[in-house]
PDB file of C-alpha atoms in Angstrom:
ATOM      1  CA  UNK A   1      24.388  47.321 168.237  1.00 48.00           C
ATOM      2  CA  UNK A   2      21.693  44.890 169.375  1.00 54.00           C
ATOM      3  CA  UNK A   3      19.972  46.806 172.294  1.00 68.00           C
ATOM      4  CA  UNK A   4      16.577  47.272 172.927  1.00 77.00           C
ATOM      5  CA  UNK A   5      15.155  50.601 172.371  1.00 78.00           C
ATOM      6  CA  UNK A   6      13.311  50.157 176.284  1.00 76.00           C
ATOM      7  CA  UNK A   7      16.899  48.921 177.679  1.00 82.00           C
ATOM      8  CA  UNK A   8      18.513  52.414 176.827  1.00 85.00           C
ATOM      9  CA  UNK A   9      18.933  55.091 179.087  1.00 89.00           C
ATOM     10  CA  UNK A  10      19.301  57.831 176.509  1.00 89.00           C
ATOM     11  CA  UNK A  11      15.228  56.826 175.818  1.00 90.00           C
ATOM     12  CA  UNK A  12      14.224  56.947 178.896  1.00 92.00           C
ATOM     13  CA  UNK A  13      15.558  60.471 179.373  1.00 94.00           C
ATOM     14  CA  UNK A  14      14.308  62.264 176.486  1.00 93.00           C
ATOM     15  CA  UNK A  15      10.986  60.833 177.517  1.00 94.00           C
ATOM     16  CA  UNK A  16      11.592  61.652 181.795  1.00 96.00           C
ATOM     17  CA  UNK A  17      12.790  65.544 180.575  1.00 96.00           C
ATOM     18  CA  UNK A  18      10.506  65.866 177.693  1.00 97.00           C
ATOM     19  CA  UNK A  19       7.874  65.035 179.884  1.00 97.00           C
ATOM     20  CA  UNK A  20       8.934  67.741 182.748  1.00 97.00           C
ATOM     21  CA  UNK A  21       9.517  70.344 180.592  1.00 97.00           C
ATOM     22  CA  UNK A  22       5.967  69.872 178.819  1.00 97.00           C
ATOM     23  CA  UNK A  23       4.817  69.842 182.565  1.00 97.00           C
ATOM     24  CA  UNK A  24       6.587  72.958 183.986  1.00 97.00           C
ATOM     25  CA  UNK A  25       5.417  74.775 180.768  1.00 97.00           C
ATOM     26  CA  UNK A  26       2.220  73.983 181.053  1.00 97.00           C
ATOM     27  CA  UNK A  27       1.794  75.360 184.920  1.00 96.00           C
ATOM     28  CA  UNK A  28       4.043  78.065 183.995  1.00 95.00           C
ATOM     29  CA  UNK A  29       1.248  79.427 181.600  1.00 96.00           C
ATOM     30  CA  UNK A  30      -1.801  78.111 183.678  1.00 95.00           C
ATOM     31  CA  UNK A  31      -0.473  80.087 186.649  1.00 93.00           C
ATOM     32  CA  UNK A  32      -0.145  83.212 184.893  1.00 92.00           C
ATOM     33  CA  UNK A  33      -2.964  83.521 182.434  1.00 93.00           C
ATOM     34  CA  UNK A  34      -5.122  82.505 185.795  1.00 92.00           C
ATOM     35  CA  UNK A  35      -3.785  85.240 188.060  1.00 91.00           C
ATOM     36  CA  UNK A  36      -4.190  87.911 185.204  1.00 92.00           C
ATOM     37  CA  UNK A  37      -7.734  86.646 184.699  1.00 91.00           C
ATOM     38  CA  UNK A  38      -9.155  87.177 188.372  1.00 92.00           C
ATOM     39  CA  UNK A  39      -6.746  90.351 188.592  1.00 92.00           C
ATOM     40  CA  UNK A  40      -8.799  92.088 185.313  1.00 90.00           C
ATOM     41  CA  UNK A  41     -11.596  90.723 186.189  1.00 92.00           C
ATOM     42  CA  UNK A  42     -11.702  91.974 190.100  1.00 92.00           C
ATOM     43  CA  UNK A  43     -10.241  95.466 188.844  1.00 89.00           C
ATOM     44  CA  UNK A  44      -7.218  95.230 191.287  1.00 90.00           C
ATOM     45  CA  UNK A  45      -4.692  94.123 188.027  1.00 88.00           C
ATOM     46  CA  UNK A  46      -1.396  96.099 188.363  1.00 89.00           C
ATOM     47  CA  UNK A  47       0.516  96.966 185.045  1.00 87.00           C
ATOM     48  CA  UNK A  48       3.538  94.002 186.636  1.00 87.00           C
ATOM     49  CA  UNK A  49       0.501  91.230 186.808  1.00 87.00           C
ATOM     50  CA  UNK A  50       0.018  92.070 183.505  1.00 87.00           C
ATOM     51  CA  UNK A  51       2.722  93.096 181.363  1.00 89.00           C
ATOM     52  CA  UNK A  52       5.145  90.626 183.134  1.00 91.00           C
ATOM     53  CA  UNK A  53       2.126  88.047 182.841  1.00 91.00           C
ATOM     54  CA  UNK A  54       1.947  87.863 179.214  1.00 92.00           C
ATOM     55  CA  UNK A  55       6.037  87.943 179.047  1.00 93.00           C
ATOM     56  CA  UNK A  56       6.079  84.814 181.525  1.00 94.00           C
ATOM     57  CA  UNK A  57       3.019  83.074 179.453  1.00 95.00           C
ATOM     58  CA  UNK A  58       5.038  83.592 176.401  1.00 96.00           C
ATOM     59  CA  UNK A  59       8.066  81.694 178.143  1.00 96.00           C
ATOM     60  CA  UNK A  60       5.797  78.902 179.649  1.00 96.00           C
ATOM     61  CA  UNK A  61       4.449  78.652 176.267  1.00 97.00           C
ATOM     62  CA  UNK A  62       8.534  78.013 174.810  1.00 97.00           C
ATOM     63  CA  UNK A  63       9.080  75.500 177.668  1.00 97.00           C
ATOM     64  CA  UNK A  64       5.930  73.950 176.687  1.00 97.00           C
ATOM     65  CA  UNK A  65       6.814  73.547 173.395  1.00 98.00           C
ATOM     66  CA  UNK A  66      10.019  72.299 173.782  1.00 97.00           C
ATOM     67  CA  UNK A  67       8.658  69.384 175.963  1.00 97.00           C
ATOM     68  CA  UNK A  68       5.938  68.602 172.870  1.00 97.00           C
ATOM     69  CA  UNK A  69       8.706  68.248 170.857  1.00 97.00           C
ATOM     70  CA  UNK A  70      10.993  65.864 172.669  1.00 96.00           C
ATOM     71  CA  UNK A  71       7.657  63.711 173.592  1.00 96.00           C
ATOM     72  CA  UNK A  72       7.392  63.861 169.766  1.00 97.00           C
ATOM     73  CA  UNK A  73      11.356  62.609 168.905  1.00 95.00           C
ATOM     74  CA  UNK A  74      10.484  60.460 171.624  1.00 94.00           C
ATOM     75  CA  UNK A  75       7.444  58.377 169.597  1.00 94.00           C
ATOM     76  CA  UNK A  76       9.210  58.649 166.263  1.00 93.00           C
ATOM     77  CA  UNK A  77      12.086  57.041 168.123  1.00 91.00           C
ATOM     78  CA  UNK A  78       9.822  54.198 168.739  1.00 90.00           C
ATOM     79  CA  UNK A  79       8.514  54.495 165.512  1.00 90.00           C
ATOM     80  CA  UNK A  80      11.497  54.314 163.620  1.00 89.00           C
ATOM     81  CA  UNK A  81      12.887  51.357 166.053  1.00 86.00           C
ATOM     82  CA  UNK A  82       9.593  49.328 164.940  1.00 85.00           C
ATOM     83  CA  UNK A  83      10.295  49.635 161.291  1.00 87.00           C
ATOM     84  CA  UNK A  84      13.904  48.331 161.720  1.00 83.00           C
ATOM     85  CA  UNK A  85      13.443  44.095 161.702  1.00 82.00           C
ATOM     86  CA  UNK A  86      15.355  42.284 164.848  1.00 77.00           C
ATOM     87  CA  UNK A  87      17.868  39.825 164.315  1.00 78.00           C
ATOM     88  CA  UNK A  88      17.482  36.498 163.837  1.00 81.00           C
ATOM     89  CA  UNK A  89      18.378  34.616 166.725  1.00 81.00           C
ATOM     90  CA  UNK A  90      21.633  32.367 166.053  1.00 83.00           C
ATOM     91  CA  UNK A  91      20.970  28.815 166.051  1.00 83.00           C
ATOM     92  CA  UNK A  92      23.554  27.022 168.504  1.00 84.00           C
ATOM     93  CA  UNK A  93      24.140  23.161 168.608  1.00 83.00           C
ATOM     94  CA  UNK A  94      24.153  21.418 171.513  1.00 83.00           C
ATOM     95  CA  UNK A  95      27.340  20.126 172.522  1.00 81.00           C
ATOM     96  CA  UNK A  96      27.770  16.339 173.219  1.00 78.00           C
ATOM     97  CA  UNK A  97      29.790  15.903 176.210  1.00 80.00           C
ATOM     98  CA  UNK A  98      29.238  12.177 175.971  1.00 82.00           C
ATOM     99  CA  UNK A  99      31.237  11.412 173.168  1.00 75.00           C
ATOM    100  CA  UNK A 100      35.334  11.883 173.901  1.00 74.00           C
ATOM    101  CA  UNK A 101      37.541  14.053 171.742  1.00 66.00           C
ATOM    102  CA  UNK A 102      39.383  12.225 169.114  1.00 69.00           C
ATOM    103  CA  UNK A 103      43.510  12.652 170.108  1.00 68.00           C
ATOM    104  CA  UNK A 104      45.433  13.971 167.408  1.00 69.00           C
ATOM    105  CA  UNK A 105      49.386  13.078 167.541  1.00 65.00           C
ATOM    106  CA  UNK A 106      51.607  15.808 168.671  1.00 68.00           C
ATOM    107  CA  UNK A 107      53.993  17.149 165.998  1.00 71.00           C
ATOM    108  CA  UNK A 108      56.747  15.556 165.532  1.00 72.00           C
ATOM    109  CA  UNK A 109      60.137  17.903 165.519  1.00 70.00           C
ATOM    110  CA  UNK A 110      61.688  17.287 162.089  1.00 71.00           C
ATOM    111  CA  UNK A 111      65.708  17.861 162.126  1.00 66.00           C
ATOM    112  CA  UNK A 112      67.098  20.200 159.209  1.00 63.00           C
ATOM    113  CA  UNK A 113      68.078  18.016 156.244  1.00 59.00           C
ATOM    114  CA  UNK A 114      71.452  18.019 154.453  1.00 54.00           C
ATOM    115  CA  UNK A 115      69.890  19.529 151.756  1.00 54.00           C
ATOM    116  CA  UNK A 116      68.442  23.249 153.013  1.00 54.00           C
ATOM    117  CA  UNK A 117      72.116  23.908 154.867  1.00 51.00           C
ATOM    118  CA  UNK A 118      74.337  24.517 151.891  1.00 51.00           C
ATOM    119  CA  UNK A 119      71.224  26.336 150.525  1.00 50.00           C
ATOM    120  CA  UNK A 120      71.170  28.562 153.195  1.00 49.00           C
ATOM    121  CA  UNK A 121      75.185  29.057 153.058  1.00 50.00           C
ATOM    122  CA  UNK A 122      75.394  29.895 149.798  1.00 51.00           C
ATOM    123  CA  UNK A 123      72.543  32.940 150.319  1.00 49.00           C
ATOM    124  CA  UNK A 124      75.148  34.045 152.988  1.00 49.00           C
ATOM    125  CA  UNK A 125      78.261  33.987 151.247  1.00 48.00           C
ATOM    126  CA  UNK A 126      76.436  35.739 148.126  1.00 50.00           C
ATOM    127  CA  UNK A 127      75.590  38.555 150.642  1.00 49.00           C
ATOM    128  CA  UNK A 128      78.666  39.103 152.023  1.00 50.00           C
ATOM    129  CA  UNK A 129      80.487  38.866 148.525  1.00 49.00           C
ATOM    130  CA  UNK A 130      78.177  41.928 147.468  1.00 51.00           C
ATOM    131  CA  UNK A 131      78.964  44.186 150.806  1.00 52.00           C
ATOM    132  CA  UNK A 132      82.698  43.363 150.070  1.00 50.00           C
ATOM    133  CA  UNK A 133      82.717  44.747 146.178  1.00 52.00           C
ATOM    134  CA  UNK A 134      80.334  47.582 147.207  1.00 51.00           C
ATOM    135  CA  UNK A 135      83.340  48.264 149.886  1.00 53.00           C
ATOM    136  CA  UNK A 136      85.827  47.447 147.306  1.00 52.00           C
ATOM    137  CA  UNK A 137      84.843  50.209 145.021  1.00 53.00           C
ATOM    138  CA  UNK A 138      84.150  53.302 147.491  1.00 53.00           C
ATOM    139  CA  UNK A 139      81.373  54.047 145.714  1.00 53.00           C
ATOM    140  CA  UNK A 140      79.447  57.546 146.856  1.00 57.00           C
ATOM    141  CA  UNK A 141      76.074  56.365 148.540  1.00 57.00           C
ATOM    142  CA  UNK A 142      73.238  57.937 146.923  1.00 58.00           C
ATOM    143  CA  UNK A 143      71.981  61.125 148.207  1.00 62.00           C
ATOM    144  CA  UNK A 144      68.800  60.875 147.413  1.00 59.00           C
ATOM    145  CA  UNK A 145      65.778  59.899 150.612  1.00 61.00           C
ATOM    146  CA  UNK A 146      65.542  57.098 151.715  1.00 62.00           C
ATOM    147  CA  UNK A 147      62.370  57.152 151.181  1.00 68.00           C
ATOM    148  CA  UNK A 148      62.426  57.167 147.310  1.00 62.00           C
ATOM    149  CA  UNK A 149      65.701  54.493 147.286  1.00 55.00           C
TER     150      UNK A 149
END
């Protein structure tokens, strides 16, 4: 795998979501924690501004978290991609198109010589010599697998 850590799309998402999660987190809790200040503070702060405010801030500070992290995986991502050496590039030679390809003969088609027939023959008649005794005999086939045969 020779792709470029900025060329993957996998990257670029961890870093796009990590980014709006840290985001939404962070105005999750802002929003809160700045109602419930100007609530207690004006003495108009109902027990849901508060009690629901600290259980929201709690959740905004989750989200938040969970965006730090993936910004986090995101750097030692790049990190780690830094530490790994690239490739050498391959070194190609230029082709010559001025110089013509040498011609090499076609093969020539060779007939089958005297000799490798009665070779050939004899392997046949051998074979059907040794199906004829095994015939001959009626010996039981083995029962064991195949397998093990």
């Amino acid at each position: 795998m020779n792709k470029s850590l900025t060329r993957s799309m996998g990257f670029w998402l961890l870093l796009v979501v990590s980014l709006a999660t840290a985001a939404v987190g962070a105005w999750l809790i802002s929003g809160q924690i700045g109602t419930m200040t100007t609530t207690l503070l004006d003495g108009t702060a109902t027990g849901v501004e508060v009690y629901v405010g600290q259980s929201l801030v709690v959740v905004g500070a989750g989200v938040l978290a969970a965006g730090i992290v993936g910004i986090l995986l995101t750097l030692a991502l790049v990190a780690a991609r830094s530490l790994v050496p690239a490739p050498a590039p391959a070194v190609v030679e230029a082709i010559d198109w001025t110089v013509e390809a040498e011609e090499t003969p076609a093969p020539v088609a060779t007939t089958p010589s005297a000799d490798t027939t009665p070779a050939t023959e004899e392997v046949v008649v051998e074979a059907e010599v040794t199906r004829d005794d095994a015939q001959a005999t009626d010996a039981k086939p083995d029962s064991s697998p195949s397998i093990t045969r």
